[in-house]
Coordinates of C-alpha atoms in Angstrom, one line a residue:
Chain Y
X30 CA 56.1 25.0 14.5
X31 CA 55.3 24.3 18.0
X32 CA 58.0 22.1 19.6
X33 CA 55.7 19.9 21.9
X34 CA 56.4 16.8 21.1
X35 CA 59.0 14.6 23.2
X36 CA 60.0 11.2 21.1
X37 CA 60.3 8.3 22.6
X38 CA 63.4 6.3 23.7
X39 CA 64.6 3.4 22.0
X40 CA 66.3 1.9 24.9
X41 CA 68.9 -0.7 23.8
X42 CA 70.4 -1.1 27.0
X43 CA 67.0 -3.1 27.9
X44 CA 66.9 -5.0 24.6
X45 CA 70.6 -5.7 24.9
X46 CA 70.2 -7.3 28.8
X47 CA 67.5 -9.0 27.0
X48 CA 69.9 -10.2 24.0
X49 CA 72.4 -11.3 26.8
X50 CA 69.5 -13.2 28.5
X51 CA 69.0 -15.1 25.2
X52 CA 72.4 -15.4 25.2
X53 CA 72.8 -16.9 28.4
X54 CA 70.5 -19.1 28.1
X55 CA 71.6 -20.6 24.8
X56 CA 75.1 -20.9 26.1
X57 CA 74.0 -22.7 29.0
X58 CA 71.8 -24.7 26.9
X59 CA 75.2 -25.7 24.3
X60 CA 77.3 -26.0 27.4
X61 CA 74.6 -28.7 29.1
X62 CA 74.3 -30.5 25.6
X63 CA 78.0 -30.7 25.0
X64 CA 80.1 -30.5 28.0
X65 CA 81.5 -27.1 26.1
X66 CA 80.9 -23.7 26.6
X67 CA 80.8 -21.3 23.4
X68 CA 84.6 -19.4 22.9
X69 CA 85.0 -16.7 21.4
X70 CA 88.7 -15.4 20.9
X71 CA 89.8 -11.9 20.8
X72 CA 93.0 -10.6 18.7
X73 CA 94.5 -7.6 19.9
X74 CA 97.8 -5.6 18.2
X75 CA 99.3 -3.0 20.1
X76 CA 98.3 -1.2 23.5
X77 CA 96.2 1.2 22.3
X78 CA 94.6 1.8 25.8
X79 CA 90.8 2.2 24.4
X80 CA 91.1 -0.8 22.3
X81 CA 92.4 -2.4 25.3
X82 CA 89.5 -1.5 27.2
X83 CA 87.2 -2.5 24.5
X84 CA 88.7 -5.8 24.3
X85 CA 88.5 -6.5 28.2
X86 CA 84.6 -4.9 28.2
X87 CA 83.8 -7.7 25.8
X88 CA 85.6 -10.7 27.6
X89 CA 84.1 -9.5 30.8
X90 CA 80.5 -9.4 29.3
X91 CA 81.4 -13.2 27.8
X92 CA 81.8 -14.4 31.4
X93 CA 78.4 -13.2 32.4
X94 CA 76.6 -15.4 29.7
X95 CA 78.8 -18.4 29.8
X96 CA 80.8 -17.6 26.9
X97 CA 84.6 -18.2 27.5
X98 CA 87.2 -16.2 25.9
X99 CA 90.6 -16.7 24.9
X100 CA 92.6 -13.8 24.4
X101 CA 95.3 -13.2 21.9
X102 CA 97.7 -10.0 22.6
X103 CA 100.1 -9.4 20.0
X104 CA 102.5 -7.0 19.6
X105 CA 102.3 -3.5 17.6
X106 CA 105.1 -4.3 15.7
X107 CA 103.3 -7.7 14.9
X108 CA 103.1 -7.5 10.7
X109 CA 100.3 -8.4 8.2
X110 CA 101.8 -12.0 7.3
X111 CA 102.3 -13.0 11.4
X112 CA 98.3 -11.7 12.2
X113 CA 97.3 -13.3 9.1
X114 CA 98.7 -16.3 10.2
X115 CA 97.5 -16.4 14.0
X116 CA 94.0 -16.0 12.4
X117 CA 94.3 -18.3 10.2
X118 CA 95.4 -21.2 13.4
X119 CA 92.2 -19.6 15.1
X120 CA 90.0 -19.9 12.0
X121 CA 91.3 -23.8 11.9
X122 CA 91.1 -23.9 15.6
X123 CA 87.7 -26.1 16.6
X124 CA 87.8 -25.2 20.5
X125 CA 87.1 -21.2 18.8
X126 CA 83.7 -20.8 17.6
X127 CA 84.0 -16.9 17.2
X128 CA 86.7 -14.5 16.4
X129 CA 86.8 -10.9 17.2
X130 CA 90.0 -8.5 15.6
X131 CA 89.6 -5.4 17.7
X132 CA 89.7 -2.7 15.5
X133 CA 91.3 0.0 13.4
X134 CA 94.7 -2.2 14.1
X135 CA 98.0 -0.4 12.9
X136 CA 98.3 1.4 9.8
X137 CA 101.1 -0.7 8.6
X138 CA 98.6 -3.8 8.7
X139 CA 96.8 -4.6 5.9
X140 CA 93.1 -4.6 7.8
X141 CA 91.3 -6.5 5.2
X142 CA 93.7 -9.1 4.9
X143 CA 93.8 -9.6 8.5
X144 CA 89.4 -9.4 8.1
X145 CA 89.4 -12.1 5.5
X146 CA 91.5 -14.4 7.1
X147 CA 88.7 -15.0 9.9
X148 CA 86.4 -18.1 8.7
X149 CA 82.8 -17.1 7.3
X150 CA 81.2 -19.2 10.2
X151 CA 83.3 -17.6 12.8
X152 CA 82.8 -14.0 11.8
X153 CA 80.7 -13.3 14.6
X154 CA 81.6 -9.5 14.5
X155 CA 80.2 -9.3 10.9
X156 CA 83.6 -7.8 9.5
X157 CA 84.4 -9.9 6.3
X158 CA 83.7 -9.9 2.5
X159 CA 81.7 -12.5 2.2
X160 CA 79.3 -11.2 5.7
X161 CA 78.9 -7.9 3.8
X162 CA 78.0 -9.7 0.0
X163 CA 75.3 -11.9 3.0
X164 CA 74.3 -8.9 4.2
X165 CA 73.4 -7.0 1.2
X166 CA 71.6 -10.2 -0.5
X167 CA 69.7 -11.6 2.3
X168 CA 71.8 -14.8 2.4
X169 CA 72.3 -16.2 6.0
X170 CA 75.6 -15.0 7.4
X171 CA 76.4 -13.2 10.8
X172 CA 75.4 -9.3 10.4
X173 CA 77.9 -6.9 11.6
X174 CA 77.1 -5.9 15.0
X175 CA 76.5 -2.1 15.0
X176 CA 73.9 -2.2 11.9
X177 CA 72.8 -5.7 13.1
X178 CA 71.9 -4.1 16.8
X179 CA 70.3 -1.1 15.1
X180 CA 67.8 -3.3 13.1
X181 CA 67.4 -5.3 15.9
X182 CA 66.4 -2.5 18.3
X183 CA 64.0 -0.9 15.0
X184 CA 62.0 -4.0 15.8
X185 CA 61.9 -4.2 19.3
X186 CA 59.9 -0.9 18.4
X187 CA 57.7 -2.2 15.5
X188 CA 59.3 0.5 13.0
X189 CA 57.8 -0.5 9.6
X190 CA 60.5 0.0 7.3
X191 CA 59.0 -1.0 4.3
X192 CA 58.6 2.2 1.9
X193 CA 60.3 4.3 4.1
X194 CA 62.9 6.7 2.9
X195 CA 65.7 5.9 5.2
X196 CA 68.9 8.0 5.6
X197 CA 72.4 6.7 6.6
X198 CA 74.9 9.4 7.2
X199 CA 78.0 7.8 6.8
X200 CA 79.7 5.1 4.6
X201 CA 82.1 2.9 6.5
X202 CA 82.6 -1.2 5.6
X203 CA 80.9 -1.6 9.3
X204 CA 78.5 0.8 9.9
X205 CA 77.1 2.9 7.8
X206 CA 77.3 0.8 4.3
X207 CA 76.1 -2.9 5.8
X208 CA 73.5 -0.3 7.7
X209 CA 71.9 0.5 4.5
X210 CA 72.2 -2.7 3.2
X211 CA 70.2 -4.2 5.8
X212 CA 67.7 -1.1 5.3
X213 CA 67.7 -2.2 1.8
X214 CA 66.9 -5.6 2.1
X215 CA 63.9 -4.6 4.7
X216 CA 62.3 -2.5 1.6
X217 CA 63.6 0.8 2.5
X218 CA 64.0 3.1 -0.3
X219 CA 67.6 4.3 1.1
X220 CA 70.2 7.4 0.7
X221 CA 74.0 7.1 1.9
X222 CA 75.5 10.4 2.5
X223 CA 78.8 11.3 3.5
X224 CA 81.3 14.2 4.2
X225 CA 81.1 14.9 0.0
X226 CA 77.4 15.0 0.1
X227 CA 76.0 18.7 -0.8
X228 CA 73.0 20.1 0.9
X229 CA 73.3 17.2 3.8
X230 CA 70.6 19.3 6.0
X231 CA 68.1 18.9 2.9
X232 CA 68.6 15.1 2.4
X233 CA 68.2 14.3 6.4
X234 CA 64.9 16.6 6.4
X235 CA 63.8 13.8 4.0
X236 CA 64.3 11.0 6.1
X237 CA 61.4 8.9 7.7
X238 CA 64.4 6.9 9.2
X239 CA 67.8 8.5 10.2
X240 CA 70.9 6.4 10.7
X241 CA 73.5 9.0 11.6
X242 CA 76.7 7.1 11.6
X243 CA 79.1 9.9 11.1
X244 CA 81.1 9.8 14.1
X245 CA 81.0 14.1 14.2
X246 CA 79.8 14.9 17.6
X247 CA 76.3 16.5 17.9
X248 CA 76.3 17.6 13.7
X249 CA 72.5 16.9 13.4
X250 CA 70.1 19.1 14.6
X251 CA 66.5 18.8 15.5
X252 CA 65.6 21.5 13.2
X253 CA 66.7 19.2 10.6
X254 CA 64.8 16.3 11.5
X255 CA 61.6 15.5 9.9
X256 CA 58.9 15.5 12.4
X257 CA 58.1 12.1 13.4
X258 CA 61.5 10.5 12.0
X259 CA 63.1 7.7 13.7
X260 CA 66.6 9.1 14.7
X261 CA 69.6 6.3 15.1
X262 CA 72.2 7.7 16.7
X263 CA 75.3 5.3 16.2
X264 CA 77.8 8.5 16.1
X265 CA 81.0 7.2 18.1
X266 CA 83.2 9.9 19.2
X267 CA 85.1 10.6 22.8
X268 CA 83.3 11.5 25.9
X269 CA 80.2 9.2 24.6
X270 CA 78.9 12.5 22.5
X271 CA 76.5 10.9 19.5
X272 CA 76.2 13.0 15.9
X273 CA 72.8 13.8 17.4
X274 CA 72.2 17.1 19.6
X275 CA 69.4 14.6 21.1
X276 CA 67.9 17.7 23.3
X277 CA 66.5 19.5 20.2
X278 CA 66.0 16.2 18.2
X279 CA 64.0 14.6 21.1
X280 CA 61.6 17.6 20.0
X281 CA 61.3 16.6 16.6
X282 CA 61.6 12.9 16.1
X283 CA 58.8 10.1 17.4
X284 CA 62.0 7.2 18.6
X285 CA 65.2 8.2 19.2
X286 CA 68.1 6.3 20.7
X287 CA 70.1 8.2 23.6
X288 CA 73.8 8.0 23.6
X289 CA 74.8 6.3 25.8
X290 CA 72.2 3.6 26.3
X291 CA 70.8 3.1 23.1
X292 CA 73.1 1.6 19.7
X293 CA 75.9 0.8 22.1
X294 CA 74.8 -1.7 24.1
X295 CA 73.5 -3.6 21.2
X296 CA 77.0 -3.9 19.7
X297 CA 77.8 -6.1 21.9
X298 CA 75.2 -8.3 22.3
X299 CA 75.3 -8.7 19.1
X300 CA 78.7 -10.2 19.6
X301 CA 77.6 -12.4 21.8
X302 CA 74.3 -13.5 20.4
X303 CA 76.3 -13.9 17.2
X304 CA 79.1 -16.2 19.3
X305 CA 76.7 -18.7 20.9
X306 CA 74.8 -19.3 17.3
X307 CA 78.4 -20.1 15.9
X308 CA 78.9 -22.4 18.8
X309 CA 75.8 -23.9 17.8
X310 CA 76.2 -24.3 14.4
X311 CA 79.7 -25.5 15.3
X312 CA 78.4 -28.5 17.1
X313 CA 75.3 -29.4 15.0
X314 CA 73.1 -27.7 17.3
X315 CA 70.0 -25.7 15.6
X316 CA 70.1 -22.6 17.6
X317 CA 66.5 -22.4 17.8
X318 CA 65.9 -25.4 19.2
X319 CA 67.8 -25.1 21.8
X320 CA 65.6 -23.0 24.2
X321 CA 62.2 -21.9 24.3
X322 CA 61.7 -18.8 22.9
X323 CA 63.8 -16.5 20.2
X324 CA 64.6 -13.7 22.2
Chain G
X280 CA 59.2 25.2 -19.4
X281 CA 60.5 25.2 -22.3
X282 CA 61.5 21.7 -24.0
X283 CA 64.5 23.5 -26.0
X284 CA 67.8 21.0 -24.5
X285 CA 68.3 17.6 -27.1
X286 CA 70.5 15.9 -24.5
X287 CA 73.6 14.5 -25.9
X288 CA 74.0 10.6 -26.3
X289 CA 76.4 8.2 -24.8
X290 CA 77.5 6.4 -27.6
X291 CA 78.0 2.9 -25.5
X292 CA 78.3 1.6 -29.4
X293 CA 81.3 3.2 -29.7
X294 CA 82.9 3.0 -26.8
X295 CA 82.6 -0.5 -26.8
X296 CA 84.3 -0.7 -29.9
X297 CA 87.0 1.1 -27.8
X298 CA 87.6 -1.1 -25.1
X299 CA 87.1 -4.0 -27.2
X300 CA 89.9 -2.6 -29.5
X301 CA 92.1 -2.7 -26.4
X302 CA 91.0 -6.5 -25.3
X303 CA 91.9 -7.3 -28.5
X304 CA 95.7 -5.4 -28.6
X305 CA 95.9 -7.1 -25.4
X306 CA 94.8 -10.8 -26.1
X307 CA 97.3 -10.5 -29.0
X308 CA 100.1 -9.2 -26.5
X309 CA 99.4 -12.4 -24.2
X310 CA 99.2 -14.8 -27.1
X311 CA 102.5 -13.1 -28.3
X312 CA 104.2 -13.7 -24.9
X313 CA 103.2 -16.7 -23.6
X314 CA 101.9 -18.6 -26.5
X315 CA 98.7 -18.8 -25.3
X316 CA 95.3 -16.8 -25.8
X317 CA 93.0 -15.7 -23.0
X318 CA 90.1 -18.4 -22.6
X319 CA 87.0 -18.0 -21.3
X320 CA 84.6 -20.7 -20.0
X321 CA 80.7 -20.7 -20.7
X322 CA 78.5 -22.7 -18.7
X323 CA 75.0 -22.4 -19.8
X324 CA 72.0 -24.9 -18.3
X325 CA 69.3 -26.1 -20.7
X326 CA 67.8 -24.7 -23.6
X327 CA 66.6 -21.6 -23.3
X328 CA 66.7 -19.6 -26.4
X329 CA 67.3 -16.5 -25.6
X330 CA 69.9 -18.0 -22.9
X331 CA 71.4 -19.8 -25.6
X332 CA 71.6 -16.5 -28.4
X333 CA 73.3 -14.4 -25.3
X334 CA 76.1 -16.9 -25.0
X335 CA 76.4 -17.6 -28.6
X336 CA 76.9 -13.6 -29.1
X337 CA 79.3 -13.5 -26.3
X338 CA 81.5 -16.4 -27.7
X339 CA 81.5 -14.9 -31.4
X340 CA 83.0 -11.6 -29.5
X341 CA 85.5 -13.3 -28.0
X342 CA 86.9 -14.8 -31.6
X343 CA 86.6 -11.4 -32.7
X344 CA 89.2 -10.0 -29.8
X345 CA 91.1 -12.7 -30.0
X346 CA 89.8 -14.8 -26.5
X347 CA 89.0 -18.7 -27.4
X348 CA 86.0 -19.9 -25.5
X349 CA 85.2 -23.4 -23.8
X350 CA 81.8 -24.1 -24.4
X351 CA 80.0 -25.9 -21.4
X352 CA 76.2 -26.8 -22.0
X353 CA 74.7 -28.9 -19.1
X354 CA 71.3 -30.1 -19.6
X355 CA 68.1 -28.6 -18.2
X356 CA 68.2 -31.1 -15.3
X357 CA 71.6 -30.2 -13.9
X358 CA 71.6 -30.3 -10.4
X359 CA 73.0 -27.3 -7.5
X360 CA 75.5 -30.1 -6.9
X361 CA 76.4 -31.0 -10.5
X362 CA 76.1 -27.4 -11.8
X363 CA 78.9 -26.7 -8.8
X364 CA 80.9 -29.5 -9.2
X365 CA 81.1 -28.3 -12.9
X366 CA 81.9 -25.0 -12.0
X367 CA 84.7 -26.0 -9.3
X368 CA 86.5 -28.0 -12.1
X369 CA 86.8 -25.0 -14.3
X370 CA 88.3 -22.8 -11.3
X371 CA 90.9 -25.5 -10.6
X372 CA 91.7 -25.4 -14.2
X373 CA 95.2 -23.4 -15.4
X374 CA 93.6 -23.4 -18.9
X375 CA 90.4 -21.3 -17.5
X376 CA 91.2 -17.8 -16.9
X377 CA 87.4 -16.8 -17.2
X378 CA 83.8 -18.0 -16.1
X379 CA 80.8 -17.1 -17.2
X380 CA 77.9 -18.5 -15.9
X381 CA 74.6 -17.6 -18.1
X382 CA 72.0 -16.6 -15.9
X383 CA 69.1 -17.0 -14.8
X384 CA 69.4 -20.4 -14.7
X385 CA 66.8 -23.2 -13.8
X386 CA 64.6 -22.5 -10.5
X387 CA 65.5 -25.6 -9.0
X388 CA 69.3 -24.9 -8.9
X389 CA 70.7 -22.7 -6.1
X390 CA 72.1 -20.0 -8.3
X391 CA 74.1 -18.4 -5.3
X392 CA 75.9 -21.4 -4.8
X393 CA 76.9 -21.7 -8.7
X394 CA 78.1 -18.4 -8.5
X395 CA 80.1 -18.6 -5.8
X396 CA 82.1 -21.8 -6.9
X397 CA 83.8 -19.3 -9.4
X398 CA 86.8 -18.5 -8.6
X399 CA 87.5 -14.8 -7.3
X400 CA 90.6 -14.6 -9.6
X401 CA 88.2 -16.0 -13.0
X402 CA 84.7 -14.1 -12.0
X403 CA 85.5 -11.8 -15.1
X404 CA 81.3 -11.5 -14.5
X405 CA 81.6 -9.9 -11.3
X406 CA 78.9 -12.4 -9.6
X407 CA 80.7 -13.5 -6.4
X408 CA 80.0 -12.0 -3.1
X409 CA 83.7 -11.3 -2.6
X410 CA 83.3 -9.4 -5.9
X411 CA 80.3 -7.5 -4.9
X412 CA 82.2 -6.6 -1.3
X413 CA 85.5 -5.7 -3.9
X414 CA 83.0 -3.5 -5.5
X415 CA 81.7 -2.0 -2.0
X416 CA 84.6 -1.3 -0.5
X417 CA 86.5 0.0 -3.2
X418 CA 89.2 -2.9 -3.1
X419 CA 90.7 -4.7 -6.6
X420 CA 88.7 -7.0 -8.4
X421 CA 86.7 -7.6 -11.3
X422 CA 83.2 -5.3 -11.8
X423 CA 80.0 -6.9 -12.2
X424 CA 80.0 -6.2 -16.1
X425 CA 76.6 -4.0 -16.2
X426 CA 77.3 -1.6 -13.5
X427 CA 81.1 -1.6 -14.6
X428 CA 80.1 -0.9 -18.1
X429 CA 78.3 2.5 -16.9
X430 CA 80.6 3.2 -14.9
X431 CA 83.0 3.7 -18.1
X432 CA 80.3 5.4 -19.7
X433 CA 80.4 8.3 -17.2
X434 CA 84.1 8.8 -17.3
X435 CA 84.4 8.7 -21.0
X436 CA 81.6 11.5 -21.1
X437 CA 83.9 13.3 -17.9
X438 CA 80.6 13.3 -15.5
X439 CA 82.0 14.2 -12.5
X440 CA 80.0 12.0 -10.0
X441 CA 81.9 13.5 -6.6
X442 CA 78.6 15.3 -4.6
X443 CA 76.1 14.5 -7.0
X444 CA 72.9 13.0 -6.4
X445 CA 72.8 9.4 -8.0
X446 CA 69.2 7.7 -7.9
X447 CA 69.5 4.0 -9.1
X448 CA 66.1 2.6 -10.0
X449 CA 66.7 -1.2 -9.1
X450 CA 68.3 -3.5 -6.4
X451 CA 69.5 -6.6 -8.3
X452 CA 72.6 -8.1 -6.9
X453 CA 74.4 -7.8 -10.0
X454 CA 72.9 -4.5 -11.4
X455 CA 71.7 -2.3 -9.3
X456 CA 72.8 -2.9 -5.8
X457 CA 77.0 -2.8 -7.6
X458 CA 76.1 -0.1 -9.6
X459 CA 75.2 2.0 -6.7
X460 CA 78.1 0.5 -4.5
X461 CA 80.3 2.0 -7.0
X462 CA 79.0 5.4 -7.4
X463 CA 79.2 5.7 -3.3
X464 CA 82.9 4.6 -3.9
X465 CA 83.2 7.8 -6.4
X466 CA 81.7 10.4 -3.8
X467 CA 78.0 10.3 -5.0
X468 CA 74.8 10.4 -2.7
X469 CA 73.4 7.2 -3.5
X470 CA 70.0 6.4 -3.3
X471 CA 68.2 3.0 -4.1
X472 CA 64.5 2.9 -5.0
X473 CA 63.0 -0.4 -6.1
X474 CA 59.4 -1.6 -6.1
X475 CA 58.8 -0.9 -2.5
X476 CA 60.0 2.8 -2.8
X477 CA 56.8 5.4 -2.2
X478 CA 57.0 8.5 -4.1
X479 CA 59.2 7.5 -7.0
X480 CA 58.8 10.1 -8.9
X481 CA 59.4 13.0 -6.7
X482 CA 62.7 11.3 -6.3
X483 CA 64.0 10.6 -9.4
X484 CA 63.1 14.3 -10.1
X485 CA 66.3 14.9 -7.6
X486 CA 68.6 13.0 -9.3
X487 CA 71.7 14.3 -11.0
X488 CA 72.5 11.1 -12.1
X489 CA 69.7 8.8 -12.7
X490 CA 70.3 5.1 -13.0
X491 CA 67.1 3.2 -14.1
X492 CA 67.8 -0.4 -14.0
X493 CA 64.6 -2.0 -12.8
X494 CA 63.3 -4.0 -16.1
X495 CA 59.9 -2.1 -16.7
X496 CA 59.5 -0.9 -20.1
X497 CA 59.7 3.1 -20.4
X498 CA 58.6 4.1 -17.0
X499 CA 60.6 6.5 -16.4
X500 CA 59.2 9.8 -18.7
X501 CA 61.0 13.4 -19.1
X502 CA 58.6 15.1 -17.0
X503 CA 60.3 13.3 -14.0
X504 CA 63.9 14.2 -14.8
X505 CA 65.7 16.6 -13.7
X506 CA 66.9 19.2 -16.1
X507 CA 70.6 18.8 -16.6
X508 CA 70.3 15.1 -15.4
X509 CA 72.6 12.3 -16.5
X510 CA 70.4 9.1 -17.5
X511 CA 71.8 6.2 -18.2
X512 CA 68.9 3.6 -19.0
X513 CA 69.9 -0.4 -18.0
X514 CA 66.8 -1.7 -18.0
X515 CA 66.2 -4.8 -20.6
X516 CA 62.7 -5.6 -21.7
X517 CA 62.1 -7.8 -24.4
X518 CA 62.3 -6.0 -27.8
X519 CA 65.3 -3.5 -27.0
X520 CA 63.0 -1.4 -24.9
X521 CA 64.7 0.6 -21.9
X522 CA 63.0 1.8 -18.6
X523 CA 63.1 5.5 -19.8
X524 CA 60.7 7.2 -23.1
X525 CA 63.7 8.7 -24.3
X526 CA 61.8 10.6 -26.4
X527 CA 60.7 12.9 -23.5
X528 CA 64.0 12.7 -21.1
X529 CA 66.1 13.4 -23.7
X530 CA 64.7 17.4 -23.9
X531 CA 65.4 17.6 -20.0
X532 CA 68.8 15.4 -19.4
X533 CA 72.2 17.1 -20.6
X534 CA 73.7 13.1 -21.5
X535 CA 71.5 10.1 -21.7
X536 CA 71.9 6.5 -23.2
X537 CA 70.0 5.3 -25.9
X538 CA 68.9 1.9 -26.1
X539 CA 69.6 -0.3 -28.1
X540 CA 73.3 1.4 -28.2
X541 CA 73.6 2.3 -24.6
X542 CA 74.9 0.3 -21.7
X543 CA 73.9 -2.8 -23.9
X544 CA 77.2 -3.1 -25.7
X545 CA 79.6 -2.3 -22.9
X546 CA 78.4 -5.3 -20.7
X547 CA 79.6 -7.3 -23.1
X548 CA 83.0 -5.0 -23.4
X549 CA 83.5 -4.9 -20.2
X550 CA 83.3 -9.0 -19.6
X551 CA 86.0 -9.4 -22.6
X552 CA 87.9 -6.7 -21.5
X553 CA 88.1 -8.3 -17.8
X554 CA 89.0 -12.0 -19.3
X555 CA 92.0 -10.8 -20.8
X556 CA 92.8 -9.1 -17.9
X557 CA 92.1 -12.1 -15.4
X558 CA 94.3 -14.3 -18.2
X559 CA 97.3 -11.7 -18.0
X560 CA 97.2 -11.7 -14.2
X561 CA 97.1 -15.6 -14.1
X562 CA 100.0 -15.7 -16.4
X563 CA 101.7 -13.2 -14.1
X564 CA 102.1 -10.5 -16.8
X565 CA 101.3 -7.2 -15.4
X566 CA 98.0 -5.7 -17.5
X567 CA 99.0 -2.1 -17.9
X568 CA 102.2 -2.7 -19.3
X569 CA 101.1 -5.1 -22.4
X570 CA 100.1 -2.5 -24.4
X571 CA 101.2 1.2 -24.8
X572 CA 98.2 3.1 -23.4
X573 CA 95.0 1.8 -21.1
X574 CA 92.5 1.9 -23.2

């Protein structure tokens, strides 16, 4: 098979400036309506210095589009019952319209019980129970933000998912399951594999839509990509390195995202978006009223 | 190829007799220590017939194991807000330990909202969106009854699901979307095909473990299956008539349900079983240690 063809870029770091534009605007638009900007807090346990960074990457970005952000640092010896609590006064809190735990938090804290103690309306991030069950239904909810940017930027590129087989590598409560969820509720006949699937190569030669969420760098090959697929790259590992070995899949799939530049960016735009709707829907504002045009 | 293999049936009959020995050894043990039997709670809306034989087969069980029932039938003009209100009361109440909510009810009620006025701790139905994330994410809770009732049917018959191909022929919120949630959570490749899906056949002819829950009377024929296959057949048409001929899968699958006989009787299992759970966990008695062996 001649390897010719050269797929096109899905580039989410122009759809996320253009999420953040929305943003912007919408913040602006609460901020001029209410006298109050849209806050989003952020909980942080430990010093994990990549978490750290994460956190101050998203509380820089919330100052470009008007959002405020109130940082929480707590300690890494900070147990389940104390973060619990200081999510709970957040949750309660009506000057926070958003809360973000940066995560994996320490391994003596019970993560979901830290999750669950964020307030449906303020789960801008997409990470409790209930935002899943949303997710999985179609019920309005906040999506979480890595599968909620991926579907996002599958539009932006008029990828007709309905009837397609779509293949998620990867099975985690913020990626990869919601991911196929969402895939699901779009009419995609969908496959979840994972590190126990057999024959993985076989099953991601089927796919018409690939969501590799595996976080093993460069583990999918072009030669295993179905030519003409739509290739997802939202692999996460050091040194920006997707599950994608994008120079031999660029020859094989039609859209592919590049790493960096393409899920990433939509993360946290997603965030953000998410916040100012809360902020809205906080203050009786119907987001979509509020400017113009949906973004 | 020759049609030599007669696959071997999964005698959901009898295994519901087994766990509904167990619900009853364990009502009796709750009764014995605190006086008082497990009780579940029927809500039922109007007058549907076949609504209304469902529940009264459900509430004859629970005499038979020991569980009393509360009886609640609204009329056919409930509204969301009464039907909730209702619903709410029975939560709140410490003589509730179980709700069932017969569904489908009316079109003009918003069924979501019904369910999710159950309690998590009494939704012995597994119908809540907490429940369905429980289910997802492999954390406690109660099983949606259908997909937990299969689930049971596997492991009695030792299928080891870890690597396997599961299709699962369906995407309802309480049947097939949980029954698929929980195979992921046992290590299978899960795929979901519904209406949408292109190709159906070809797939299901790749599945180890074939769940055909999609309500559409024998659709699913042996020529499609998989030699060796496992097929467990949840579908429900009027007149005991499953999804699959199972004249024709059963010379190609190595273990399939009949139906009537199949999954049928361990929905019903599997919510009894569940209420006197729920009661023993309300009454702060630890489940496994009632009675000598888990059933």
């Amino acid at each position: 098979m001649p390897q010719t063809q050269t797929a096109r870029l899905m580039d989410g770091a122009a759809l996320a400036r253009h999420v953040l534009d929305h943003t912007a605007a919408m913040s602006s638009a609460i901020s001029h309506r209410t006298g109050k900007a849209p806050c989003l807090a952020t909980v942080l346990v430990g010093e994990d210095p990549a978490s750290a960074t994460y956190v101050r990457m998203k509380r820089t970005r919330c100052e470009t589009v008007g959002i405020t952000s109130r940082h929480l640092p707590l300690p890494a010896t900070t147990t389940t019952t104390e973060l619990v609590d200081a999510i709970t006064s957040l949750s309660e809190d009506p000057e926070v319209h958003g809360i973000l735990l940066q995560h994996p938090v320490g391994g003596h804290i019970d993560e979901r019980a830290a999750f669950e103690a964020i307030a449906p309306h303020k789960d801008v991030d997409g990470v409790t129970m209930r935002s899943f069950a949303a997710m999985s239904f179609g019920l309005p909810g906040f999506v979480s933000c890595t599968p909620g940017g991926i579907l996002r930027l599958l539009d932006a590129y008029d990828v007709d998912l309905a009837g397609k087989r779509a293949v998620v590598v990867g099975r985690s409560a913020i990626l990869g399951k919601p991911a196929g969820m969402l895939l699901l509720a779009r009419d995609a006949t969908v496959t979840y594999c994972h590190s126990r699937t057999r024959d993985l190569r076989s099953i991601i030669r089927e796919a018409d839509v690939l969501i590799a969420a595996a976080g093993r760098p460069h583990f999918i090959h072009g030669e295993d990509i179905k030519i003409g697929a739509v290739v997802v790259d939202a692999g996460y590992s050091p040194g920006n390195v997707g599950d994608v070995d994008f120079d031999t899949a660029k020859t094989r799939a039609s859209l592919i995202t590049p790493v960096p530049g393409g899920v990433g960016p939509m993360t946290i735009a997603m965030l953000l978006s998410q916040t100012a709707e809360a902020a809205a829907l906080q203050m009786g504002l119907v987001p979509a009223e509020l400017i113009p045009s949906q973004g």
